[in-house]
Tab-separated table of C-alpha atoms and ligand atoms in Angstrom:
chain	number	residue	atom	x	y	z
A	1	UNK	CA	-7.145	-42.132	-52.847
A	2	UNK	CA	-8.236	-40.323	-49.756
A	3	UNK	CA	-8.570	-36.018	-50.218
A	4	UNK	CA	-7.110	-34.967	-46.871
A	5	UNK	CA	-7.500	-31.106	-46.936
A	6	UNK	CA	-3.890	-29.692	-47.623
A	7	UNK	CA	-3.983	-27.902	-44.408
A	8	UNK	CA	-3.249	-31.301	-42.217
A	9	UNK	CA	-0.083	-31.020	-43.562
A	10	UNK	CA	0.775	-28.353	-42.341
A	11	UNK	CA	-0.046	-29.187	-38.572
A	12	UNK	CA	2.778	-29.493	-36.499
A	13	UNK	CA	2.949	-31.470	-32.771
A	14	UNK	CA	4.744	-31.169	-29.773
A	15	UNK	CA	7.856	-33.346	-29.295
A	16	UNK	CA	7.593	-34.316	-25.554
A	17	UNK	CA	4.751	-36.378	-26.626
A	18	UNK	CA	7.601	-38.297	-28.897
A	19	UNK	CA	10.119	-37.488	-26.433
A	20	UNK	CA	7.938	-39.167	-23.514
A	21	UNK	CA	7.071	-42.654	-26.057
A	22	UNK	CA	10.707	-42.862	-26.587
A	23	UNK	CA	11.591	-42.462	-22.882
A	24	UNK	CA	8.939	-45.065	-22.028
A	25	UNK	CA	9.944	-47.673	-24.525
A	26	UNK	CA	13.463	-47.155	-23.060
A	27	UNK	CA	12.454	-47.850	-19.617
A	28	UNK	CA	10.182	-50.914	-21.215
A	29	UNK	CA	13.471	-52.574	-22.318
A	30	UNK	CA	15.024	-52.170	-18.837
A	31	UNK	CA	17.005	-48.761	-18.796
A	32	UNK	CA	16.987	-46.734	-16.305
A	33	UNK	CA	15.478	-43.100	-17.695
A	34	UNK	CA	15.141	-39.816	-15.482
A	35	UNK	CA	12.636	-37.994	-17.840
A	36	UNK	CA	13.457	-33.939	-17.485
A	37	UNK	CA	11.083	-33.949	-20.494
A	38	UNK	CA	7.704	-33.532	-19.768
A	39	UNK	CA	5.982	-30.641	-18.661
A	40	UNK	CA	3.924	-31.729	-15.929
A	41	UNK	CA	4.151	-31.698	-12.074
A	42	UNK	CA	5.211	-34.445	-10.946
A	43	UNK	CA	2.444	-34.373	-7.853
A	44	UNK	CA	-0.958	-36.094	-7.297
A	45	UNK	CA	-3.821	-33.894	-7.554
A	46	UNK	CA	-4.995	-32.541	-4.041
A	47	UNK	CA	-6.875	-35.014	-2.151
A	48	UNK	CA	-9.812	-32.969	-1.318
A	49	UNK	CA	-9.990	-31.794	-5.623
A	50	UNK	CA	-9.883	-35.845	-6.128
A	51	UNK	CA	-12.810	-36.192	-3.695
A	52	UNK	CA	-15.231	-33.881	-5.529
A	53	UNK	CA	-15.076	-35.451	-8.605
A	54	UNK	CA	-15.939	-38.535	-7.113
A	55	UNK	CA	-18.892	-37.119	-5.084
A	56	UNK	CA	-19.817	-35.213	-8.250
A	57	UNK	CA	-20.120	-38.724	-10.310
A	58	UNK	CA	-21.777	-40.201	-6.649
A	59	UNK	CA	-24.323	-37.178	-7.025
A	60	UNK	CA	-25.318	-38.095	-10.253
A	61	UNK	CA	-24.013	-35.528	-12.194
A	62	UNK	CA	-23.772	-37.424	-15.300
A	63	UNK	CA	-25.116	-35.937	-17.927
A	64	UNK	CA	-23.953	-32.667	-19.885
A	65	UNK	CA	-23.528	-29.241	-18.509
A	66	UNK	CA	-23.681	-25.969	-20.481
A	67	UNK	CA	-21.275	-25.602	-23.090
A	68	UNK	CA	-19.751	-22.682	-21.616
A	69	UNK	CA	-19.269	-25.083	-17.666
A	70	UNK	CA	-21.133	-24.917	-15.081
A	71	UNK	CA	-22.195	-21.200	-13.433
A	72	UNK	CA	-20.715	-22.104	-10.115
A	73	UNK	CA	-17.499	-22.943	-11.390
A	74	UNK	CA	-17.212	-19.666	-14.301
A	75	UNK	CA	-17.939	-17.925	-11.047
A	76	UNK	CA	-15.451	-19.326	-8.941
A	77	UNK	CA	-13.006	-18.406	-11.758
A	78	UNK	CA	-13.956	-15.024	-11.633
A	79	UNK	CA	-14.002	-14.719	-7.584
A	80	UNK	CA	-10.191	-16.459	-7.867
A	81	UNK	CA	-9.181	-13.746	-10.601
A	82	UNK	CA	-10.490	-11.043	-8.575
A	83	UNK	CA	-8.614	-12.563	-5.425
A	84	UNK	CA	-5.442	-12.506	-7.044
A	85	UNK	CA	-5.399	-9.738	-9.328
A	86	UNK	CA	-8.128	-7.500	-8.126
A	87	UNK	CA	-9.218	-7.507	-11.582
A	88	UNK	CA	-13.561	-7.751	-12.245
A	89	UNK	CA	-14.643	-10.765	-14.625
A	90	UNK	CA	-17.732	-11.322	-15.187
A	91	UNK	CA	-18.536	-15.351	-15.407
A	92	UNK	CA	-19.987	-14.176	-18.224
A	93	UNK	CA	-16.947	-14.188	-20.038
A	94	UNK	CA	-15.329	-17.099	-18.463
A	95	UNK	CA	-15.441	-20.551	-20.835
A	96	UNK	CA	-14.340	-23.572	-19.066
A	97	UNK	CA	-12.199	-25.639	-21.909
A	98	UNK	CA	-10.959	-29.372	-21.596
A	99	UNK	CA	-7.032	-28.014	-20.818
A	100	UNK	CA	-5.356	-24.675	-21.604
A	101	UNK	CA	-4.217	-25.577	-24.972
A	102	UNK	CA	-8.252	-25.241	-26.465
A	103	UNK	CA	-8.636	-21.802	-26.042
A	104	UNK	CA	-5.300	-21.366	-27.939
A	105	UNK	CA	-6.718	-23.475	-30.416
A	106	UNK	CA	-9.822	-21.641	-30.307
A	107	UNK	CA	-8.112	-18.128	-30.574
A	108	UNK	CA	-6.228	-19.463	-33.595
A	109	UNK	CA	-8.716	-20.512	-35.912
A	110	UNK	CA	-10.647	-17.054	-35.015
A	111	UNK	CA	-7.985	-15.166	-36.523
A	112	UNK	CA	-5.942	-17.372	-38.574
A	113	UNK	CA	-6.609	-17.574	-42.742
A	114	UNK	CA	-4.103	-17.276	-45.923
A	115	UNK	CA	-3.030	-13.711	-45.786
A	116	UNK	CA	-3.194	-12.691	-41.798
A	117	UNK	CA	-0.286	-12.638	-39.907
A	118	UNK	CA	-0.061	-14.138	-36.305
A	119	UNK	CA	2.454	-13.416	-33.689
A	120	UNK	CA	3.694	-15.887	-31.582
A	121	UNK	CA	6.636	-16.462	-29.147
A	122	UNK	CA	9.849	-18.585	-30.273
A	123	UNK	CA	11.208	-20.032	-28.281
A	124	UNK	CA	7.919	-21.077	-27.352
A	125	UNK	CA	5.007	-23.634	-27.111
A	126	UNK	CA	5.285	-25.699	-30.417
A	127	UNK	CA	1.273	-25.731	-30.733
A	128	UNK	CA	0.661	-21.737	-30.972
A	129	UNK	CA	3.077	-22.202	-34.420
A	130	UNK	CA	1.531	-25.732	-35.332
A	131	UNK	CA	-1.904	-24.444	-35.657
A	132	UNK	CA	-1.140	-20.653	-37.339
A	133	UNK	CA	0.364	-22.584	-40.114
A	134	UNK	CA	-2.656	-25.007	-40.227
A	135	UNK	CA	-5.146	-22.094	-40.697
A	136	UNK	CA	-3.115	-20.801	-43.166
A	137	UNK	CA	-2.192	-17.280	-41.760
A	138	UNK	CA	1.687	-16.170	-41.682
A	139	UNK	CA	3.473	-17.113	-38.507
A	140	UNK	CA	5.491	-14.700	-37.227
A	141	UNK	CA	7.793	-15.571	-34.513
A	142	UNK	CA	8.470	-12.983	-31.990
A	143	UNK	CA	12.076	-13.644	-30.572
A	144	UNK	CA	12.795	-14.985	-26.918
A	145	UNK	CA	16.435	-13.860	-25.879
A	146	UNK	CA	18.493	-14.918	-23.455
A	147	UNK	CA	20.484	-11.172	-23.194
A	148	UNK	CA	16.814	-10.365	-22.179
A	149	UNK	CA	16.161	-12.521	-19.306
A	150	UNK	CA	14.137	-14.606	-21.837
A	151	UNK	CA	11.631	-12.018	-21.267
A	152	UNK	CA	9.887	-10.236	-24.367
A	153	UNK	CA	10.596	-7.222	-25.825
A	154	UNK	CA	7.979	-4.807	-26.104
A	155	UNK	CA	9.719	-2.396	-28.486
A	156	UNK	CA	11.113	-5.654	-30.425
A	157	UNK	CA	7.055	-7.348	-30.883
A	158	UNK	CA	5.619	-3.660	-31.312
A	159	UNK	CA	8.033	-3.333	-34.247
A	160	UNK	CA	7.244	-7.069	-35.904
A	161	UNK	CA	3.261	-5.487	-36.028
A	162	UNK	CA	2.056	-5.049	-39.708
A	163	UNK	CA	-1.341	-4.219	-41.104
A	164	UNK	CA	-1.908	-7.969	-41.582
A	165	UNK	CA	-1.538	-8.477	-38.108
A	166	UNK	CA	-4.423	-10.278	-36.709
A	167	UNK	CA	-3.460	-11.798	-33.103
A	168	UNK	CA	-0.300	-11.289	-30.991
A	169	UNK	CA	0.279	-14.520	-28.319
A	170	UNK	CA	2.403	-13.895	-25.728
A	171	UNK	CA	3.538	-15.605	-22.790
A	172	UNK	CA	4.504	-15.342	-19.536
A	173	UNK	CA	5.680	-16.713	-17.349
A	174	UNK	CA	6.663	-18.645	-20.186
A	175	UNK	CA	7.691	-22.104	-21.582
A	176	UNK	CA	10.465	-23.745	-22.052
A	177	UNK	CA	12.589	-20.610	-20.750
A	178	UNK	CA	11.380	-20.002	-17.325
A	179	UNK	CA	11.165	-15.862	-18.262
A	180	UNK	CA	9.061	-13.964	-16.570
A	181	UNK	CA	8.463	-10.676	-18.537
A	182	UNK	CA	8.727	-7.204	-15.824
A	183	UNK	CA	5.719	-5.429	-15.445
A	184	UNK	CA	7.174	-2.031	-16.938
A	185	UNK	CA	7.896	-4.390	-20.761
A	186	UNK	CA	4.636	-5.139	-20.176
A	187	UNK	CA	3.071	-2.237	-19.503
A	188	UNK	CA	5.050	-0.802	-22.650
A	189	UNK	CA	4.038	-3.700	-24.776
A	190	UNK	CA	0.352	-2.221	-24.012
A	191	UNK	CA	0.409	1.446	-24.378
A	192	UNK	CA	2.378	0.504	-27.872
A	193	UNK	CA	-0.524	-1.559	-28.895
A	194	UNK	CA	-3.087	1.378	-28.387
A	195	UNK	CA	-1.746	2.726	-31.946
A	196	UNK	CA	-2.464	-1.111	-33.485
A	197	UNK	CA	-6.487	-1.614	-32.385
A	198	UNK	CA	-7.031	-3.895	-34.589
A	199	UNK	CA	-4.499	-6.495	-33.038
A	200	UNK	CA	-6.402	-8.830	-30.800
A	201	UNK	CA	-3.883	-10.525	-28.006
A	202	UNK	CA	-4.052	-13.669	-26.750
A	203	UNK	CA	-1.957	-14.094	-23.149
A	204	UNK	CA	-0.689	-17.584	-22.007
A	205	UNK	CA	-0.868	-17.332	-18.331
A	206	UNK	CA	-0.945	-20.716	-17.546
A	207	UNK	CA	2.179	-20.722	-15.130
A	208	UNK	CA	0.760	-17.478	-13.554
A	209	UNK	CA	1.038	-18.889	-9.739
A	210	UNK	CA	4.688	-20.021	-10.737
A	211	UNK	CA	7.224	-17.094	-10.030
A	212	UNK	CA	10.002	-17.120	-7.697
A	213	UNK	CA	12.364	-14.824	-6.138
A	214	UNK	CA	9.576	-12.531	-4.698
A	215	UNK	CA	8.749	-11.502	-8.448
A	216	UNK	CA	5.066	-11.053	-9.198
A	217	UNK	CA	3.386	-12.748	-12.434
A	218	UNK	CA	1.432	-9.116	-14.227
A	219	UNK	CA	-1.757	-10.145	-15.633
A	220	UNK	CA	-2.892	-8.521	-19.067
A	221	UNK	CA	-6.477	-8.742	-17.505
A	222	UNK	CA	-5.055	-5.505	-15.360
A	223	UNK	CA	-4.957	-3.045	-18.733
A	224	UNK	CA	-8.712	-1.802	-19.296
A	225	UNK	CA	-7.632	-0.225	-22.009
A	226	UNK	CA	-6.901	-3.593	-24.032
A	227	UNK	CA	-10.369	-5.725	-22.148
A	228	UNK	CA	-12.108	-5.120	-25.261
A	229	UNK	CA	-9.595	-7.725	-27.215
A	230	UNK	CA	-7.827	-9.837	-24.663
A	231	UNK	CA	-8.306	-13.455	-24.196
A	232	UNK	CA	-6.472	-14.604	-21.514
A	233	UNK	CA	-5.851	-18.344	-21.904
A	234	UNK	CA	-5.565	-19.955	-17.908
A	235	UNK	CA	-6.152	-23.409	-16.458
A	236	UNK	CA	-5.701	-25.945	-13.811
A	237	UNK	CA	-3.340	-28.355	-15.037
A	238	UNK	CA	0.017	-26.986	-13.878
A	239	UNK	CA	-1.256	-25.088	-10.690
A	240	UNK	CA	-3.263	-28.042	-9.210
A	241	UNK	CA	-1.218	-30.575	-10.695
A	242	UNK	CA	-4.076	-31.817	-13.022
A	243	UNK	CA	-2.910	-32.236	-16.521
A	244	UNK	CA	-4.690	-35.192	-17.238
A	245	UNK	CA	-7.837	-34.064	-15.851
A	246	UNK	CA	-8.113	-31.242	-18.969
A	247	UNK	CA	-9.237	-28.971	-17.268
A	248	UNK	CA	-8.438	-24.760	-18.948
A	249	UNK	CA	-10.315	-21.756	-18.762
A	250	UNK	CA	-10.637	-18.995	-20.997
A	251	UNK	CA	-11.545	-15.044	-20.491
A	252	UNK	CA	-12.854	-14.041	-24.013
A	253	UNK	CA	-14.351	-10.249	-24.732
A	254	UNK	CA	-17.715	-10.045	-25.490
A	255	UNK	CA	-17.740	-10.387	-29.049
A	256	UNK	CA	-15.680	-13.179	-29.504
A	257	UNK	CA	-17.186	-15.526	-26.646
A	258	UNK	CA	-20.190	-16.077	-28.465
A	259	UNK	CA	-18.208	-17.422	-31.417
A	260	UNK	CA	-16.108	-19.592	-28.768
A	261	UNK	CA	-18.750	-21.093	-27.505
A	262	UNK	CA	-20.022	-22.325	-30.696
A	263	UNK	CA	-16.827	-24.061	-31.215
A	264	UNK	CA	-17.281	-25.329	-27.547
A	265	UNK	CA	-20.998	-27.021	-29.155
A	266	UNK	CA	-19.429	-27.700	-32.430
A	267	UNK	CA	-16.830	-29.877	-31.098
A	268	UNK	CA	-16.833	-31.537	-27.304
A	269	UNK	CA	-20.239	-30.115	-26.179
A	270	UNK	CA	-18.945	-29.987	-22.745
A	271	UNK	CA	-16.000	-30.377	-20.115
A	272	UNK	CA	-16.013	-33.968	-18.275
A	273	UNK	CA	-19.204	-32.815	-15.905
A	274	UNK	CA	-17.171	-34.578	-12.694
A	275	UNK	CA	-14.124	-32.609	-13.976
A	276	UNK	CA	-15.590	-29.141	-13.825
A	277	UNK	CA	-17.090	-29.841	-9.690
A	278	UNK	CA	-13.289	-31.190	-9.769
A	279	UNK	CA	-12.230	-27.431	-10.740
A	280	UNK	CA	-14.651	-26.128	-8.209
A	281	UNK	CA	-13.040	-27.503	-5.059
A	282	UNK	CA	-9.167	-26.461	-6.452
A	283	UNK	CA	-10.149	-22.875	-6.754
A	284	UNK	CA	-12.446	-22.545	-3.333
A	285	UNK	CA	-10.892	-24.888	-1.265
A	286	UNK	CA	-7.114	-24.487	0.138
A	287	UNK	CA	-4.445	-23.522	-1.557
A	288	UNK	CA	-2.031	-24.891	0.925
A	289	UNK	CA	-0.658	-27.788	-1.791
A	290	UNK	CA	-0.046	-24.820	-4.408
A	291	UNK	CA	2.091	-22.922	-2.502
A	292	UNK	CA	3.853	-26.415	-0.945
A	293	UNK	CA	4.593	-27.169	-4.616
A	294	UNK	CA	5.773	-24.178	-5.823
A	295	UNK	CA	8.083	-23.615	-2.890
A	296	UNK	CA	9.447	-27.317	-3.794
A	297	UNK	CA	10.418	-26.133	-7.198
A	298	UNK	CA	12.147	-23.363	-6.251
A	299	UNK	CA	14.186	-25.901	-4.634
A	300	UNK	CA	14.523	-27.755	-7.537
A	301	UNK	CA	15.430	-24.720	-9.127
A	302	UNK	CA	17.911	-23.790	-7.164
A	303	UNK	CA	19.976	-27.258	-8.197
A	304	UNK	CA	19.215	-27.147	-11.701
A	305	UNK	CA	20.426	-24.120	-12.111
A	306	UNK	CA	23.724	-24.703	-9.787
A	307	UNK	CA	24.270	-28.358	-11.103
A	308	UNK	CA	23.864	-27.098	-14.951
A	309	UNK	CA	26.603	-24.228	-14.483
A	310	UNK	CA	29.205	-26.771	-13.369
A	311	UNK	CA	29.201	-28.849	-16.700
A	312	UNK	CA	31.475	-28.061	-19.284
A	313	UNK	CA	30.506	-25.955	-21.629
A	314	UNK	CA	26.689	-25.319	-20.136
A	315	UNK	CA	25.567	-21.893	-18.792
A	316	UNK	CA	21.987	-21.791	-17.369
A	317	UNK	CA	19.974	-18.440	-16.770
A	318	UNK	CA	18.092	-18.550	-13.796
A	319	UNK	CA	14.196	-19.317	-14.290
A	320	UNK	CA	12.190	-16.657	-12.827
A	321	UNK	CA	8.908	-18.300	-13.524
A	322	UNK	CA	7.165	-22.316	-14.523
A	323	UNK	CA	9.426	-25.324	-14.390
A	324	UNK	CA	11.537	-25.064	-16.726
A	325	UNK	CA	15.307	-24.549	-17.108
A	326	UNK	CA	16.586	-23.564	-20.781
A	327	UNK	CA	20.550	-23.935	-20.604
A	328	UNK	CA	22.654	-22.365	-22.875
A	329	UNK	CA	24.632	-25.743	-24.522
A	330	UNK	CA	26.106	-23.520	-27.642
A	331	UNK	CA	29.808	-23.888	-26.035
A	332	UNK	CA	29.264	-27.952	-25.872
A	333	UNK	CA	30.025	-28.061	-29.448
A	334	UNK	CA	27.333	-30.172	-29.766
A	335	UNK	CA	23.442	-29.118	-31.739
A	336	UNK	CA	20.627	-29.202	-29.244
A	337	UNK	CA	18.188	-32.063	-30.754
A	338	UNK	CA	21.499	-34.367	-31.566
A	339	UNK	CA	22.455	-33.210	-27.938
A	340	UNK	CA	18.843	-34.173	-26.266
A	341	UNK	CA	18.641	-37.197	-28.105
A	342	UNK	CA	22.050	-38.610	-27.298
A	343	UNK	CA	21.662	-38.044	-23.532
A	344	UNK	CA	18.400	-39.687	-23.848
A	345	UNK	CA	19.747	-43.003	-25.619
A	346	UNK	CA	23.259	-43.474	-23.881
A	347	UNK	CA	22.888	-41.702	-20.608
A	348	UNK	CA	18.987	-42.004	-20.342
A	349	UNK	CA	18.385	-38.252	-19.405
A	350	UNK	CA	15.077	-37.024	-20.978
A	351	UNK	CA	15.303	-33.677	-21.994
A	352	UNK	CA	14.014	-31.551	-25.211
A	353	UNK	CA	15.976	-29.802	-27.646
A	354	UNK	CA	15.318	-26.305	-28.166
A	355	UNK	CA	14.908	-26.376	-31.571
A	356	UNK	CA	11.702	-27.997	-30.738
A	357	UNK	CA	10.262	-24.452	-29.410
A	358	UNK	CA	11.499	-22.883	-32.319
A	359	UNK	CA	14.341	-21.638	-34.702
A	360	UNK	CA	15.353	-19.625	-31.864
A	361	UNK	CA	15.725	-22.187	-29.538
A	362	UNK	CA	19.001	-23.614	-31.455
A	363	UNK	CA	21.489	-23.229	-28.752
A	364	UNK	CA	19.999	-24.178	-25.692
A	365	UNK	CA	17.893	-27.469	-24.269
A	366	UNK	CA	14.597	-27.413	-22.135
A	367	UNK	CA	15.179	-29.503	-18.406
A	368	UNK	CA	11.771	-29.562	-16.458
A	369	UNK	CA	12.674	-29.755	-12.984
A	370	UNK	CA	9.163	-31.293	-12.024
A	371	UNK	CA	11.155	-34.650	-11.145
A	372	UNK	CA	12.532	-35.143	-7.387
A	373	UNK	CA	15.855	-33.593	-6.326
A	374	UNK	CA	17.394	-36.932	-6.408
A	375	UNK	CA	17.009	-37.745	-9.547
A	376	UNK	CA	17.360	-34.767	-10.981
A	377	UNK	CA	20.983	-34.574	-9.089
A	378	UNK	CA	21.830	-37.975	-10.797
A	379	UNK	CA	20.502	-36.753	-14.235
A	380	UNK	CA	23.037	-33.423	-13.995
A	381	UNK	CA	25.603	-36.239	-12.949
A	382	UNK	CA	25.225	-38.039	-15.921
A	383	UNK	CA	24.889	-35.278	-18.189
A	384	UNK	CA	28.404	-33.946	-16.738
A	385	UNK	CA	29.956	-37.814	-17.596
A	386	UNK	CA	28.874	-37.438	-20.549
A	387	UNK	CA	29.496	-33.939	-21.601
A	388	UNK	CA	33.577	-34.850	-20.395
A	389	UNK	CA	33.916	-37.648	-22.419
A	390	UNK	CA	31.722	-38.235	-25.288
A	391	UNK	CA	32.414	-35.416	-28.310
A	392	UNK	CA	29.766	-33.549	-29.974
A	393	UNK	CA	28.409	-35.641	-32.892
B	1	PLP	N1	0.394	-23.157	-22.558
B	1	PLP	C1	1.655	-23.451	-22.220
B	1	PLP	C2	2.665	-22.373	-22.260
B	1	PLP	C3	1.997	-24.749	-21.836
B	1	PLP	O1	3.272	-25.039	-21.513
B	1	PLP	C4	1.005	-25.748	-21.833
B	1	PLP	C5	1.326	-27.146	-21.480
B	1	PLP	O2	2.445	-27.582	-21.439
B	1	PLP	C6	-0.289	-25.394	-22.207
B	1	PLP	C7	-0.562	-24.093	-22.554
B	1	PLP	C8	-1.393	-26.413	-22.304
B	1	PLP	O3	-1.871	-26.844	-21.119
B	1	PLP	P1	-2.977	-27.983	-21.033
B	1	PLP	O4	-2.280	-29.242	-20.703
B	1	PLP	O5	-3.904	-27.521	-19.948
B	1	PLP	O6	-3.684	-28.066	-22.346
């Protein structure tokens, strides 16, 4: 008999990895499957990003880098935070992390044991909860409403703060709702934390260059006052369309990135060498293909939202932020994972049941509109089909 340490299981997964095998054995046996479930651009990576890791392996740069990336790159991360925020990093403080989710992963096991309380949003990404409940520490879901725009509350998270309260995640612009939270919630969330120092925050700004309608994505890197235990948690796999490159960044305070880069040594060493001159070119060359694919799904966005309204029972908040639409489905009759998985089997639409995010996402299912117009018009087609004649199971 094999002694597994109880805390594997406790260690949760995301469900668009499941989501994404079933939609691909689907399409194996001959159906045809519009997949709305997985959060990735549906893009190549820039051309001229592509080109530099090949060069970079041409070069010879084969062997390891520091743990903490290469200095070129941590300062290109700081040059592009100071370009779009105005904000001063020193590469000092930047890690470079195979994909966004390490530093979460990193941040986690820093302050998660038995006894500490984490904060976390729900609905939200399934791994912040996975991996609080595998270190042990309480996880304490901070709740994602609708009524608010599916931004957070800071009076609401301020309030859910007890002395066991070790690390507060929030997100924004956020997954799977598409909220963007206002500046002014945010710069309450802050000033409330000044009477809670002891509450480090980690801020999920992965879909930072994702906003729409002229709304601006407010950095937590642009409160001084909260520097000193912020870890900001950024990356290139949904701005540059590089998910499978893992590819993440992290902004750590001083204290803590020494501890993060021992992880770094303890565990991968080093990002993919070719990767990281990869990263280079997306942040210092042009950002033309950015701002052609966000503008694209802000197309999308527009039909998602307009197609989900017309079916029966749906209503559907407009995103402000990622790609991600989180209809309201409560009026369908139906439960949102029976829901999701019954459009997935007998209309072939891939979607995600809110559940999946979180208790609070019972209600409502999670559409990524990073799939073309076209199919994402016959997708809302079949959904309405369905939705008319097939009754709630
Ligand atoms: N954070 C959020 C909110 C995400 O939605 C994702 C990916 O879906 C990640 C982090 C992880 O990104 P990566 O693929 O770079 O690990």
């Amino acid at each position: 008999m094999l002694h597994v340490v109880d805390s594997f299981g406790r260690i949760g997964e995301e469900n668009a990895f499941a989501v994404l095998a079933r939609a691909t054995e689907l399409q194996r046996q001959g159906k045809d499957i519009i997949n709305l479930g997985i959060g990735q651009p549906d893009f190549a990576t820039p051309e001229h990003i592509v080109e530099a890791a090949i060069k970079a392996l041409r070069d010879g740069h084969h062997g390891y880098t520091p743990a903490t990336g290469i200095l070129p790159l941590r300062e290109a991360v700081s040059a592009d935070l100071h370009k779009r925020f105005g904000v001063d990093v020193s590469p000092e403080l930047v890690l470079i992390v195979p994909g966004g989710k390490v530093t979460m992963f990193m941040a986690i096991l820093m302050f998660g044991e038995p006894g500490a309380e984490i904060m976390y949003p729900d609905p939200g990404f399934p791994i912040y909860r996975s991996m609080i409940e595998f270190t042990g520490a309480k996880a304490v879901p901070v709740p994602i409403r609708e009524e608010n725009g599916f931004a957070f509350s800071a009076e609401e998270t301020l309030a859910l703060i007890t002395p066991k309260t070790r690390l507060l995640i929030v997100n924004s612009p956020a997954n799977p709702t598409g909220g963007v939270t206002p500046k002014e919630e945010i710069d309450k969330l802050v000033a409330g934390l000044a009477a809670h120092p002891d509450v480090a925050i980690m801020s999920d700004e992965i879909y930072g260059q994702m906003t729409y309608d002229g709304l601006e994505h407010r950095t937590l890197l642009a409160y001084p006052e909260i520097r000193d235990r912020l870890i900001l948690l950024d990356g290139w796999s949904k701005t540059y369309a590089m998910t499978g490159w893992r590819m993440g960044y992290s902004v750590w305070p001083k204290p803590l990135y020494e501890a993060a880069r021992k992880l770094a040594v303890n565990s991968y060493s080093c990002v993919n060498a070719s990767a990281q001159f990869a990263g280079l070119a997306a942040l210092t060359g042009p950002q033309d293909a950015v701002h052609a694919m966000v503008a694209e799904f802000d197309r999308r966005r527009k039909i998602v939202v307009d197609g989900l309204n017309k079916l029966p029972g749906v209503s559907a908040a407009t995103p402000k932020g990622a790609f991600y639409a989180f209809p309201n489905i409560s009026k369908t009759g139906w439960k949102a994972k029976p829901l999701a998985s019954a459009l997935l089997e007998e209309t072939g639409v891939a979607t995600i049941g809110g559940p999946d995010f979180g208790v609070y996402g019972e209600g409502y299912i999670r559409l990524s509109y990073a799939n073309s117009a076209e199919n994402i018009l016959r997708a809302l087609e079949r959904m309405g089909e369905f939705l008319a004649t097939r009754k709630a199971a």
